[in-house]
Coordinates of C-alpha atoms in Angstrom, one line a residue:
Chain A
M105 CA 35.3 32.9 -132.6
K106 CA 35.7 34.9 -129.1
M107 CA 35.6 38.7 -131.5
L108 CA 32.9 37.7 -133.8
T109 CA 30.7 37.2 -130.5
Y110 CA 32.1 41.2 -129.6
N111 CA 31.2 41.7 -133.1
F112 CA 28.0 40.8 -133.0
L113 CA 26.6 42.0 -130.1
A114 CA 28.0 45.1 -131.8
I115 CA 25.7 45.0 -133.8
Y116 CA 23.0 44.0 -131.7
R117 CA 23.8 46.3 -129.2
R118 CA 23.8 49.2 -132.1
E119 CA 20.2 48.0 -134.0
L120 CA 18.2 47.7 -130.9
Q121 CA 19.3 51.6 -129.8
S122 CA 18.2 52.3 -132.7
Y123 CA 15.1 51.7 -132.5
F124 CA 15.2 53.2 -129.1
A125 CA 16.5 56.9 -130.5
S126 CA 13.8 56.4 -133.3
P127 CA 11.1 59.0 -133.6
L128 CA 9.3 56.7 -135.5
A129 CA 9.6 53.5 -133.2
Y130 CA 8.0 55.8 -130.5
A131 CA 5.3 56.6 -133.4
I132 CA 4.5 53.1 -134.4
A133 CA 4.6 51.4 -131.1
T134 CA 1.6 54.0 -129.8
I135 CA -0.5 53.3 -132.8
Y136 CA 0.3 49.6 -132.3
W137 CA -1.1 49.9 -128.0
I138 CA -4.4 52.1 -129.4
L139 CA -4.8 49.4 -131.9
A140 CA -4.2 46.6 -129.6
G141 CA -6.3 48.0 -126.8
I142 CA -9.4 48.7 -129.4
L143 CA -9.0 45.2 -131.1
F144 CA -8.2 43.8 -127.7
K145 CA -11.7 45.5 -125.9
A146 CA -13.5 44.4 -129.1
A147 CA -12.2 40.9 -128.7
F148 CA -13.3 40.9 -125.1
D149 CA -17.1 42.2 -126.0
G150 CA -17.6 39.5 -128.3
V151 CA -16.0 36.6 -126.4
I152 CA -18.8 37.7 -123.4
D153 CA -21.6 38.7 -125.7
Q154 CA -20.2 34.7 -126.5
G155 CA -21.0 33.3 -123.7
N156 CA -24.2 35.4 -122.6
Y157 CA -25.6 33.6 -125.9
V158 CA -24.7 30.5 -124.6
D159 CA -26.7 31.5 -120.4
L160 CA -29.6 32.4 -122.8
Q161 CA -29.6 29.0 -125.4
A162 CA -29.6 26.8 -121.7
Q163 CA -31.5 28.9 -119.6
S164 CA -33.8 28.4 -122.3
G165 CA -33.6 24.0 -123.0
V166 CA -31.7 24.6 -126.2
P167 CA -28.5 21.8 -126.5
I168 CA -25.4 23.9 -126.7
P169 CA -21.7 23.1 -125.9
P170 CA -20.8 25.2 -123.3
I171 CA -18.1 27.6 -123.8
D172 CA -14.6 28.4 -122.1
V173 CA -14.3 32.1 -121.9
P174 CA -11.1 32.7 -121.0
Y175 CA -9.5 30.8 -123.3
E176 CA -11.7 32.1 -126.3
L177 CA -11.2 35.7 -125.1
L178 CA -7.8 34.4 -124.9
R179 CA -7.4 32.5 -128.3
T180 CA -9.6 35.4 -130.5
Y181 CA -7.3 38.2 -128.7
L182 CA -3.9 36.5 -129.6
G183 CA -5.6 35.9 -133.6
V184 CA -5.9 39.6 -133.7
M185 CA -2.8 40.3 -132.9
G186 CA -1.0 37.9 -134.9
S187 CA -3.3 39.7 -138.2
L188 CA -2.3 43.4 -136.0
S189 CA 1.3 42.5 -136.4
L190 CA 0.8 42.0 -140.7
F191 CA 1.4 45.4 -140.7
V192 CA 3.5 46.4 -137.7
L193 CA 6.5 44.4 -138.1
P194 CA 6.9 45.7 -141.4
I195 CA 7.3 48.8 -140.7
L196 CA 9.9 47.6 -138.0
S197 CA 11.9 45.7 -140.6
M198 CA 11.8 47.6 -142.9
G199 CA 14.7 50.0 -142.5
L200 CA 17.1 47.4 -141.5
Y201 CA 19.8 47.8 -144.1
A202 CA 17.4 50.0 -147.2
D203 CA 19.1 52.3 -144.2
E204 CA 22.2 50.8 -144.3
R205 CA 22.6 51.3 -147.5
K206 CA 20.9 54.7 -148.5
R207 CA 23.8 55.9 -145.2
G208 CA 26.6 54.9 -146.8
T209 CA 27.5 52.7 -143.6
L210 CA 26.8 48.8 -145.3
E211 CA 30.2 49.7 -146.7
L212 CA 31.8 50.8 -143.3
L213 CA 30.2 47.0 -142.0
A214 CA 31.2 44.8 -145.1
T215 CA 34.6 46.4 -145.1
S216 CA 35.1 45.2 -141.0
P217 CA 35.7 41.1 -140.2
I218 CA 32.0 40.6 -139.4
T219 CA 30.1 38.1 -141.5
N220 CA 27.2 38.9 -143.3
W221 CA 25.4 36.0 -141.0
A222 CA 27.2 38.3 -137.1
V223 CA 25.6 40.9 -138.9
A224 CA 21.8 39.4 -140.1
I225 CA 21.9 37.7 -137.2
G226 CA 22.6 40.6 -134.1
K227 CA 19.5 42.4 -136.0
L228 CA 17.1 41.0 -136.2
L229 CA 17.6 40.2 -132.9
G230 CA 18.1 43.5 -132.4
V231 CA 14.4 44.5 -133.6
L232 CA 12.8 41.3 -132.8
T233 CA 14.0 42.2 -128.8
F234 CA 12.2 46.1 -129.8
F235 CA 9.2 44.2 -130.7
I236 CA 8.8 42.2 -127.8
T237 CA 9.5 45.2 -125.8
M238 CA 7.4 47.1 -127.0
S239 CA 4.3 44.2 -127.0
L240 CA 5.3 43.9 -122.9
P241 CA 2.8 46.5 -121.8
L242 CA -0.4 45.0 -123.6
L243 CA 0.6 41.5 -121.2
L244 CA -1.1 43.9 -118.8
Y245 CA -4.6 44.3 -120.6
E246 CA -4.0 39.8 -120.4
A247 CA -3.4 39.9 -117.2
I248 CA -6.1 42.0 -115.6
A249 CA -8.9 40.0 -117.7
L250 CA -7.4 36.7 -117.3
N251 CA -6.7 36.9 -113.3
G252 CA -9.9 36.6 -111.1
V253 CA -10.9 33.8 -113.9
N254 CA -11.9 30.2 -112.1
P255 CA -10.5 27.6 -112.8
P256 CA -7.3 30.5 -114.1
V257 CA -6.5 29.6 -117.7
Q258 CA -2.7 27.4 -117.8
L259 CA 0.0 29.7 -118.5
S260 CA 1.6 27.0 -120.8
V261 CA -1.7 27.7 -123.2
I262 CA -0.6 31.3 -122.6
L263 CA 3.1 30.4 -123.3
L264 CA 2.6 28.6 -126.3
G265 CA 0.5 31.7 -127.7
H266 CA 3.1 34.6 -127.0
L267 CA 5.8 31.7 -128.2
G268 CA 3.4 31.8 -131.3
L269 CA 3.6 35.5 -131.7
I270 CA 6.3 36.1 -131.0
L271 CA 8.0 33.3 -134.0
L272 CA 5.2 34.6 -135.9
A273 CA 7.5 37.6 -135.6
A274 CA 11.0 36.4 -136.0
S275 CA 9.7 35.3 -139.5
V276 CA 8.2 37.6 -141.1
L277 CA 11.1 40.5 -139.5
S278 CA 13.4 38.0 -140.8
L279 CA 12.3 37.9 -144.3
G280 CA 11.1 41.8 -144.2
M281 CA 14.9 41.8 -143.2
F282 CA 16.0 40.0 -147.0
V283 CA 13.5 42.2 -148.8
S284 CA 15.3 45.3 -147.0
S285 CA 18.4 44.0 -148.0
L286 CA 17.5 43.9 -151.6
T287 CA 16.5 48.2 -151.9
D288 CA 18.1 51.1 -150.1
S289 CA 14.2 52.4 -151.0
T290 CA 13.0 51.6 -146.9
I291 CA 9.4 52.3 -147.6
L292 CA 9.6 49.7 -151.4
A293 CA 11.5 48.0 -148.3
A294 CA 7.5 48.2 -146.1
I295 CA 5.6 47.9 -149.5
L296 CA 7.0 44.2 -150.6
T297 CA 7.4 43.0 -147.6
F298 CA 3.3 43.7 -146.4
A299 CA 2.9 42.1 -149.9
L300 CA 5.0 38.7 -149.1
V301 CA 4.1 38.0 -145.2
L302 CA 0.3 39.0 -146.6
C303 CA 0.8 35.8 -148.7
L304 CA 1.9 33.2 -147.1
W305 CA -0.4 35.0 -144.1
I306 CA -3.8 33.7 -146.6
V307 CA -2.1 31.1 -148.4
S308 CA -3.8 28.7 -147.1
E309 CA -6.7 29.9 -148.3
L310 CA -5.7 30.2 -152.7
A311 CA -4.9 26.2 -151.3
K312 CA -8.2 24.9 -151.1
N313 CA -8.8 26.0 -155.1
F314 CA -5.9 23.5 -155.7
G315 CA -5.5 20.2 -153.5
G316 CA -3.5 18.1 -154.5
V317 CA 0.5 17.6 -153.2
V318 CA 0.6 21.2 -154.1
G319 CA -2.1 22.5 -152.7
D320 CA -1.5 21.0 -149.3
A321 CA 1.9 21.7 -149.8
L322 CA 0.6 25.7 -150.0
F323 CA -1.6 24.8 -147.4
N324 CA 1.8 24.2 -145.4
L325 CA 3.2 27.1 -146.1
S326 CA 0.9 29.2 -144.2
L327 CA 1.6 31.2 -141.6
L328 CA -2.3 31.7 -140.3
K329 CA -2.1 27.8 -139.7
H330 CA 0.4 27.4 -138.0
Y331 CA 0.4 30.8 -135.6
T332 CA -3.5 29.2 -135.1
N333 CA -2.2 25.9 -134.5
L334 CA 0.3 27.5 -131.4
V335 CA -2.0 29.5 -130.4
Q336 CA -4.6 27.2 -129.6
G337 CA -2.1 25.0 -127.8
V338 CA -1.7 23.2 -130.3
V339 CA 2.4 21.8 -130.3
D340 CA 2.7 20.7 -133.7
T341 CA 6.0 20.4 -134.3
S342 CA 5.4 20.9 -137.9
S343 CA 5.0 24.5 -137.0
L344 CA 8.2 25.2 -135.0
V345 CA 10.4 23.9 -137.4
L346 CA 8.6 25.8 -140.6
F347 CA 8.8 29.0 -138.5
A348 CA 12.2 28.6 -137.9
S349 CA 13.0 27.8 -141.4
Y350 CA 11.8 30.9 -142.2
I351 CA 13.5 32.9 -140.0
F352 CA 16.6 30.9 -141.2
L353 CA 15.9 31.4 -144.5
G354 CA 14.9 35.0 -144.0
I355 CA 18.9 34.9 -142.4
F356 CA 20.1 33.6 -145.7
L357 CA 18.5 34.8 -148.0
T358 CA 19.9 37.7 -146.1
A359 CA 23.4 36.9 -146.0
Q360 CA 23.2 35.9 -150.0
S361 CA 21.7 38.9 -150.4
I362 CA 24.7 41.3 -149.0
D363 CA 27.4 39.2 -150.6
A364 CA 25.8 39.4 -154.0
L365 CA 26.2 43.2 -153.7
R366 CA 29.6 43.6 -153.9
F367 CA 29.8 42.1 -157.9
Q368 CA 26.4 44.1 -159.0
R369 CA 27.6 47.5 -158.1
S370 CA 28.2 49.7 -160.4
Chain B
M34 CA 52.8 46.9 -147.4
I35 CA 50.0 47.3 -150.6
E36 CA 51.4 45.7 -153.7
V37 CA 48.4 46.1 -156.6
E38 CA 49.3 43.6 -158.8
H39 CA 47.6 44.2 -163.4
L40 CA 44.8 44.6 -161.1
S41 CA 41.8 45.6 -163.8
K42 CA 38.0 46.5 -162.9
L43 CA 34.8 46.4 -165.1
Y44 CA 31.2 47.4 -164.9
G45 CA 29.9 45.1 -167.5
S46 CA 32.0 46.4 -170.8
T47 CA 33.4 49.6 -169.0
S48 CA 36.4 49.3 -167.8
A49 CA 37.1 51.6 -164.1
I50 CA 40.3 50.9 -164.1
A51 CA 42.6 48.5 -166.2
D52 CA 45.8 47.0 -164.8
V53 CA 47.3 49.5 -162.0
T54 CA 50.0 47.9 -160.5
F55 CA 51.5 50.1 -157.7
S56 CA 53.1 49.2 -154.7
V57 CA 52.5 51.2 -151.3
E58 CA 55.7 50.8 -148.4
P59 CA 55.3 50.0 -144.9
G60 CA 55.2 54.0 -143.4
E61 CA 54.3 55.5 -146.6
I62 CA 51.7 58.0 -147.7
L63 CA 50.7 57.6 -150.9
G64 CA 49.1 59.8 -152.5
F65 CA 46.3 58.9 -155.5
L66 CA 45.8 61.4 -157.9
G67 CA 43.6 61.5 -160.1
P68 CA 40.9 63.7 -161.7
N69 CA 36.8 62.8 -160.6
G70 CA 35.5 59.2 -162.5
A71 CA 39.6 58.5 -163.1
G72 CA 38.7 55.1 -160.9
K73 CA 40.2 56.5 -157.8
T74 CA 37.2 55.3 -155.7
T75 CA 37.1 51.8 -157.7
T76 CA 40.9 51.0 -156.5
M77 CA 40.5 52.3 -153.4
R78 CA 36.7 50.0 -153.0
I79 CA 38.5 47.0 -154.0
L80 CA 41.7 47.4 -151.7
S81 CA 39.0 47.6 -148.8
G82 CA 37.6 44.5 -150.1
Y83 CA 34.4 46.0 -150.4
L84 CA 34.1 45.3 -153.9
P85 CA 36.0 42.3 -156.0
A86 CA 38.7 43.3 -159.4
T87 CA 38.1 41.5 -162.0
S88 CA 41.0 40.3 -162.3
G89 CA 44.8 40.9 -160.8
T90 CA 45.8 41.0 -157.5
A91 CA 45.7 43.4 -154.5
K92 CA 47.4 42.5 -151.3
V93 CA 47.5 44.1 -148.1
A94 CA 49.7 43.0 -145.2
G95 CA 51.2 40.1 -147.5
F96 CA 46.8 39.0 -148.0
E97 CA 45.1 38.8 -151.3
V98 CA 42.2 41.9 -150.9
H99 CA 39.4 39.1 -151.9
E100 CA 40.3 35.5 -151.3
D101 CA 41.6 36.5 -148.0
S102 CA 39.5 38.7 -146.5
M103 CA 39.0 38.7 -143.1
A104 CA 42.2 39.3 -142.2
V105 CA 42.3 42.1 -144.3
R106 CA 39.9 43.8 -142.8
Q107 CA 41.5 43.4 -139.5
R108 CA 44.4 45.5 -140.5
I109 CA 43.0 48.2 -142.3
G110 CA 41.2 51.4 -142.0
Y111 CA 38.6 53.0 -144.6
L112 CA 37.6 55.8 -145.2
P113 CA 35.2 55.5 -148.0
E114 CA 34.4 58.7 -150.9
S115 CA 31.7 60.1 -148.2
P116 CA 31.6 58.8 -144.6
P117 CA 29.3 56.3 -143.1
L118 CA 27.9 57.2 -140.0
Y119 CA 25.0 56.3 -138.1
P120 CA 23.3 60.0 -137.3
D121 CA 21.2 58.8 -133.8
M122 CA 24.4 57.8 -132.0
T123 CA 26.4 60.2 -130.4
V124 CA 30.5 60.6 -131.7
E125 CA 31.4 58.4 -128.4
G126 CA 29.0 56.0 -129.1
Y127 CA 29.8 55.3 -132.9
L128 CA 33.5 55.2 -132.6
N129 CA 32.8 52.7 -129.3
F130 CA 30.8 50.5 -132.0
V131 CA 33.4 50.9 -134.6
A132 CA 36.6 49.8 -131.9
Q133 CA 33.7 46.6 -131.5
I134 CA 32.9 44.9 -134.8
K135 CA 36.8 45.9 -136.1
G136 CA 37.6 43.1 -133.2
V137 CA 39.0 46.2 -130.4
N138 CA 39.3 43.7 -127.0
A139 CA 37.1 46.0 -124.4
G140 CA 40.3 47.1 -122.1
D141 CA 41.7 49.1 -124.8
R142 CA 38.3 50.3 -126.3
P143 CA 38.2 53.9 -124.4
Q144 CA 42.3 53.9 -124.5
R145 CA 42.1 53.8 -128.2
I146 CA 39.0 55.8 -128.9
Q147 CA 40.9 58.9 -127.3
S148 CA 42.6 58.8 -128.7
A149 CA 41.5 59.0 -131.6
L150 CA 39.4 61.5 -130.3
T151 CA 42.2 63.6 -129.5
R152 CA 43.7 63.3 -132.8
C153 CA 40.7 64.3 -134.6
N154 CA 40.3 66.7 -132.7
L155 CA 37.0 65.3 -131.6
L156 CA 37.2 65.8 -128.0
E157 CA 34.7 69.1 -127.2
K158 CA 32.1 67.1 -129.5
R159 CA 32.2 64.0 -127.9
K160 CA 29.0 64.2 -126.1
T161 CA 27.5 65.3 -129.8
I162 CA 24.6 63.1 -131.4
I163 CA 26.4 62.7 -135.3
R164 CA 23.1 64.7 -137.1
K165 CA 24.3 67.9 -135.1
L166 CA 27.9 68.2 -136.3
S167 CA 28.6 70.0 -139.7
K168 CA 30.0 69.0 -142.9
G169 CA 33.6 68.9 -141.4
F170 CA 33.6 67.2 -137.7
R171 CA 32.0 64.7 -139.3
Q172 CA 34.8 63.7 -142.0
R173 CA 36.9 64.9 -139.6
V174 CA 34.3 61.8 -137.3
G175 CA 35.0 59.3 -140.9
I176 CA 38.6 59.8 -140.4
A177 CA 38.4 58.8 -136.8
Q178 CA 36.5 56.2 -137.5
A179 CA 39.0 54.8 -139.8
I180 CA 41.7 55.0 -137.9
V181 CA 40.3 54.2 -134.2
H182 CA 41.7 50.5 -133.8
D183 CA 44.9 51.6 -134.9
P184 CA 45.4 49.8 -138.4
P185 CA 48.6 49.3 -139.7
V186 CA 47.4 50.3 -143.1
I187 CA 44.5 53.3 -143.3
I188 CA 42.9 53.8 -146.8
L189 CA 41.1 57.7 -147.2
D190 CA 39.4 58.1 -149.7
E191 CA 39.2 61.9 -150.6
P192 CA 39.2 62.9 -146.3
T193 CA 39.4 66.0 -147.0
V194 CA 36.6 67.0 -148.8
G195 CA 34.5 69.1 -147.2
L196 CA 37.0 71.2 -144.6
D197 CA 37.0 74.8 -144.1
P198 CA 40.7 75.4 -145.6
R199 CA 41.9 75.6 -141.7
Q200 CA 40.0 72.4 -141.0
I201 CA 41.9 71.3 -144.3
I202 CA 45.5 71.8 -142.4
E203 CA 44.9 69.1 -139.8
V204 CA 43.4 66.7 -141.5
R205 CA 46.9 67.0 -143.4
N206 CA 48.4 67.2 -140.3
L207 CA 46.7 63.7 -139.2
I208 CA 48.0 62.2 -142.3
K209 CA 51.3 63.8 -142.0
N210 CA 51.2 61.6 -138.3
L211 CA 49.9 58.7 -139.4
A212 CA 52.7 58.0 -141.5
G213 CA 55.5 55.6 -140.0
D214 CA 53.8 53.8 -137.5
H215 CA 50.8 53.8 -140.6
T216 CA 51.0 52.8 -144.0
V217 CA 48.3 55.3 -145.5
I218 CA 46.7 55.9 -149.2
L219 CA 44.8 58.8 -149.8
S220 CA 42.5 59.4 -152.9
T221 CA 42.8 63.0 -153.6
H222 CA 41.8 65.0 -156.3
I223 CA 43.6 68.9 -155.4
L224 CA 47.3 68.3 -155.9
P225 CA 48.8 70.8 -153.5
E226 CA 47.6 67.8 -150.7
V227 CA 49.8 65.8 -152.0
S228 CA 52.9 68.0 -152.3
M229 CA 51.9 69.0 -149.2
T230 CA 50.9 65.2 -147.2
C231 CA 52.4 62.0 -149.2
S232 CA 55.3 60.9 -149.9
R233 CA 54.6 59.4 -153.2
V234 CA 52.4 60.3 -155.5
A235 CA 50.7 57.8 -157.6
I236 CA 49.2 59.8 -161.3
I237 CA 45.6 57.7 -162.4
N238 CA 44.3 58.6 -165.1
H239 CA 41.0 56.8 -167.9
G240 CA 41.1 53.8 -165.5
Q241 CA 45.5 53.8 -165.9
V242 CA 47.9 55.2 -163.6
V243 CA 50.0 56.8 -166.3
A244 CA 52.9 57.8 -163.1
T245 CA 54.7 56.8 -160.2
N246 CA 57.1 59.0 -158.2
T247 CA 57.4 61.8 -155.1
P248 CA 56.0 64.9 -155.8
E249 CA 59.6 66.6 -156.5
S250 CA 60.9 64.6 -158.6
L251 CA 57.2 64.0 -160.9
M252 CA 58.4 67.1 -160.5
T253 CA 61.6 67.6 -161.8
Q254 CA 61.4 65.2 -165.0
L255 CA 58.3 66.3 -166.4
M256 CA 58.9 70.0 -165.9
G257 CA 62.2 69.7 -166.7
S258 CA 61.5 73.9 -167.9
S259 CA 61.6 76.5 -167.1
G260 CA 58.5 79.0 -168.0
Y261 CA 58.4 82.8 -168.4
E262 CA 55.1 85.1 -168.2
L263 CA 55.4 88.2 -170.4
E264 CA 53.1 91.4 -170.6
V265 CA 53.8 92.7 -174.0
E266 CA 52.1 95.1 -176.6
G267 CA 51.4 94.2 -179.9
E268 CA 51.0 91.5 -182.3
F269 CA 50.9 87.7 -181.6
A270 CA 53.6 87.3 -184.7
A271 CA 55.8 89.9 -184.3
I272 CA 55.9 88.2 -180.8
Q273 CA 56.6 84.6 -181.5
Q274 CA 59.2 86.4 -184.1
C275 CA 61.1 88.8 -182.2
L276 CA 61.2 85.8 -179.3
Q277 CA 61.8 82.7 -181.2
A278 CA 65.3 84.1 -182.0
V279 CA 66.2 83.6 -179.2
S280 CA 68.2 79.5 -177.9
G281 CA 66.6 78.0 -175.4
V282 CA 63.0 78.6 -176.7
K283 CA 61.1 76.1 -176.1
T284 CA 57.5 76.8 -177.3
I285 CA 55.7 80.4 -177.2
E286 CA 51.4 80.4 -176.9
P287 CA 49.6 83.6 -175.8
M288 CA 47.7 83.0 -172.5
L289 CA 44.0 84.5 -173.1
T290 CA 42.4 86.3 -170.3
D291 CA 40.2 89.2 -170.3
L292 CA 41.2 91.6 -168.2
L293 CA 44.3 93.3 -170.1
P294 CA 44.3 96.6 -171.6
Q295 CA 44.0 96.2 -175.1
N296 CA 46.6 95.9 -177.8
R297 CA 48.5 93.5 -175.1
L298 CA 49.2 90.0 -175.4
K299 CA 49.3 88.2 -171.6
I300 CA 52.6 84.9 -173.5
K301 CA 54.1 82.0 -172.0
V302 CA 57.7 81.1 -173.3
V303 CA 58.3 77.3 -172.2
S304 CA 62.3 77.1 -172.1
E305 CA 64.4 74.2 -173.4
S306 CA 66.0 73.2 -170.2
E307 CA 67.0 75.5 -166.4
T308 CA 68.6 78.3 -168.6
E309 CA 67.9 81.2 -167.4
L310 CA 66.1 83.2 -170.5
G311 CA 65.0 86.1 -168.4
S312 CA 67.2 88.9 -170.2
E313 CA 67.5 87.3 -172.7
L314 CA 63.8 87.7 -173.5
A315 CA 63.3 91.4 -172.5
T316 CA 66.6 92.4 -174.6
A317 CA 64.9 90.4 -177.3
L318 CA 61.7 92.7 -177.1
V319 CA 63.1 95.5 -176.6
S320 CA 65.4 95.4 -179.0
H321 CA 62.4 94.9 -181.2
H322 CA 61.0 97.5 -180.4
L323 CA 58.2 96.2 -177.9
K324 CA 57.1 97.1 -175.1
L325 CA 57.0 94.6 -172.3
Y326 CA 55.3 95.2 -169.1
E327 CA 55.8 92.8 -167.1
M328 CA 57.5 89.5 -166.8
R329 CA 57.2 86.4 -164.2
R330 CA 58.6 83.3 -163.9
V331 CA 56.7 80.5 -163.3
Q332 CA 57.4 78.1 -161.1
A333 CA 56.3 74.4 -161.9
S334 CA 54.4 72.4 -160.0
L335 CA 52.3 69.0 -159.5
E336 CA 49.5 70.7 -161.3
T337 CA 51.7 71.5 -164.4
V338 CA 52.2 68.1 -164.6
F339 CA 49.3 67.1 -163.5
L340 CA 47.2 68.3 -165.5
Q341 CA 50.3 66.9 -168.7
L342 CA 49.5 63.4 -167.7
T343 CA 45.3 63.5 -167.7
T344 CA 45.8 65.7 -170.3
E345 CA 44.8 64.0 -174.0
E346 CA 45.6 67.3 -176.1
T347 CA 48.8 69.6 -177.0
P348 CA 49.1 70.0 -172.6
V349 CA 50.8 72.4 -172.7
E350 CA 48.4 74.7 -174.1
N351 CA 45.1 73.3 -172.0
V352 CA 47.4 74.3 -169.1
D353 CA 47.5 78.5 -170.3
E354 CA 43.4 77.8 -169.8
V355 CA 43.5 77.5 -166.3
E356 CA 44.2 79.4 -163.3
P357 CA 46.1 77.6 -160.9
S358 CA 45.4 76.7 -157.3
D359 CA 42.4 76.3 -157.6
A360 CA 41.5 74.7 -160.9
A361 CA 41.5 71.1 -159.9
I362 CA 39.7 72.0 -156.2
E363 CA 37.0 73.6 -158.1
G364 CA 36.4 70.6 -160.0
G365 CA 34.7 69.2 -157.3
T366 CA 33.3 65.9 -156.6
P367 CA 29.5 66.0 -157.5
N368 CA 30.5 63.4 -160.8
E369 CA 33.1 61.1 -159.0
N370 CA 30.1 58.3 -159.0
A371 CA 30.4 58.3 -161.7
D372 CA 32.4 55.3 -161.2
L373 CA 30.9 53.7 -158.7

């Protein structure tokens, strides 16, 4: 057991280190920050406009329910960040196994006393840690904007929203890791992951056309729906279960696919 | 230490290896010799637990490689055909990573890494990023990762590929020094390597082990006869007739070569036993008024044995078509993929 932990930590550290040593990762981080900044500005302006509009209507005597501007800002911003991460995360996960296959280092991992599970979990935590680190500077935007608001935004709402983002990222990365284990082309892995995640993102929209049990089932598979739940501050166990299931599924399938690889290698 | 019994591997319907049986004693170095595509890499991969065999058993240190995979993995060091390196790591960082996933205790790690670096002559490159290393150094890092955790069994798939002659000698010495404490199995298609480093040889061809023995006894056993190369002026038929009269001559063939002046032939004569035929051959030629320009005794080499064993046509003819010593080396690596 002790050895297992060592192994898993070794994989985790190596994975994390490879991101910090990779120019591609820095390029992605830069683009991510720029886009996040633009989206934050847009969300901020939008919410302010909305607030002004409500004020205007209230002055002219039209009864419109008032809005909670800081809360709206957080919700809108995290919403667009969710969409943005759909583009960024497949690029982070694309090399997880595809690179190992291409470099031949999978042969090292597969002949070392370490289980496929430990490798997969170590890798997932590594890339997730990198994504979280990459997102930390963005907290500054929120800190500045929400700093002076009165009454202050509930901390639990903020935390839940960010937890949602982390869970979403972990789910996407986990599925992306599985896709990456299927091919030795990183580009293909990124494209397939994006397609898969996009389907899971909008499946709730498709579900509306189905109705019935199938529609319900599809509706509940949607990443968008459950992410929105968390961002709105709704703690729904089913959302947590869904994200946990996606994460587990990704790890499970990765371990299986690496194992299956031994039999089809030819 | 390593016991392989009736091991077979099929890729679809093509057989990569069939009914391979051999064993390696503790502390021994076994050379696994065969042409490209003979099934060397497949065998190595099965032994390392990377590939499952279709049938048969392979045991390393008493553990079946597939069923007790983890136990085997803890006891082997494995250098695959292409060294499994992470280009963005330093040599030291990489070896540290490998030592960790191989389960070396944190306390022992610095000393093990130091020892692997020293043994593979990598000390001055310890802080270098692997991407910046030349092919020879990368190969050495590959060997270092196979020995860093001090495993009882070391499996090396073509350890000297891509090294320059000086490095090859270093690596061979390194491998020789591993014997005793470690059991080593190495594959190669370079013949001198085997006679220089290995205590025993298994020759594999078309997925089957065709011979297992010490390099010396393989040579004596299969090349009990010695040969002569002659350069003679005249018609081949006349020369053949003249030489066949000498008792003890087994075969007479012309050798292909373009560098000879007109009317001269290079001829290879193989004698039946260890008897010295030199003077008889010369006397016979002279007495038939054939001009003898050169006569050389040919040493039996592992190479000729190898070609005899692995060539399907009448063996000796092919020996002549290939220039000695470089033939196997020029085979190169590229088509090894055929047996993956």
